[in-house]
Amino acid sequence: SFLQKNHSSFAKYEAEKRWVKISHYISVISQMILKFARISIAGLLIDFSSFSIILLSSLSILLSSVISSSIAVTFVFFASTKRLFYYKDGFLFFKFLLYLLYSLFLIFFISFLIQEFTNFYKLSPLFFKACATPFTFVLNFVFISILLNKRVIF
């Protein structure tokens, strides 16, 4: 009767309210991922172009990849911090050092794999660098969001 109708209406209202919150959250996360993708694509262009140029200098694939990736992750970190995560705390230098340590570990690991796959399969190192990109994209987004927001933004 009257109580049932009001309870039913209230339940529908609460369900709609939850759905609005969820859809807003999904929209915000999607926008953040797209912004991070744009920044990462710029970093990727920096990485691939510097990698190609450094390879011409006869450095090893491993060292060339480490140098080019280090340049790119530095760009991505600072661009993401300013334009995506809106970080305003004064301790950015220490967070950058943590990100750099994480990145160097990841870079050496991925660069080692690129070198090994290149030597084994006799394909271009750029091919294997491109194959690693989706994995590093996700890892970097998660790591930066934890580092700057103290939680994963998923």
Phi, psi and omega in degrees: 000226185298314181293321179296316179297315180293321178295318179296316178296319179296318179297318177296318179298315180295320179296317178296321179297317177297317180297320178298317178297315181296315181294325176296315179299316178298319179297315180297314180297317179299317178296320179295317180295320177296318177297317179296323178297318178298315179296318181293326177296319176298317177297322178296319177297318176298314182298307184294319181291316179291325176300314180298318180292316181294324178300328179294339182276006178071017171288160179295160177300318181300308182293320178299318180292320179297315181295310183294321180292324179296319177298313183294316183291330176296315177300311183298318181299308184290324177294319180292319181299317184279316191261342187244308184267352176050048182285128184237000180291153185278358185258038182296326182301315181291324177294322177296319178299318176297316179296321179296317177298313176302313183296318179298319176299310180297317181299312179298318180297309181294319180296321176299314178297319179300314180297315181295315179295321178298314180293322183284312186267350179057040176248171181297137176296334177296325178299312182289328176296319178295322179295328182282341188302313180301323180291316181291328177302308181295314179300317181293318179299314181295315182296315180295320181294323176292316182298317184269331184247358181061021175195161176279138182268053175241000000 
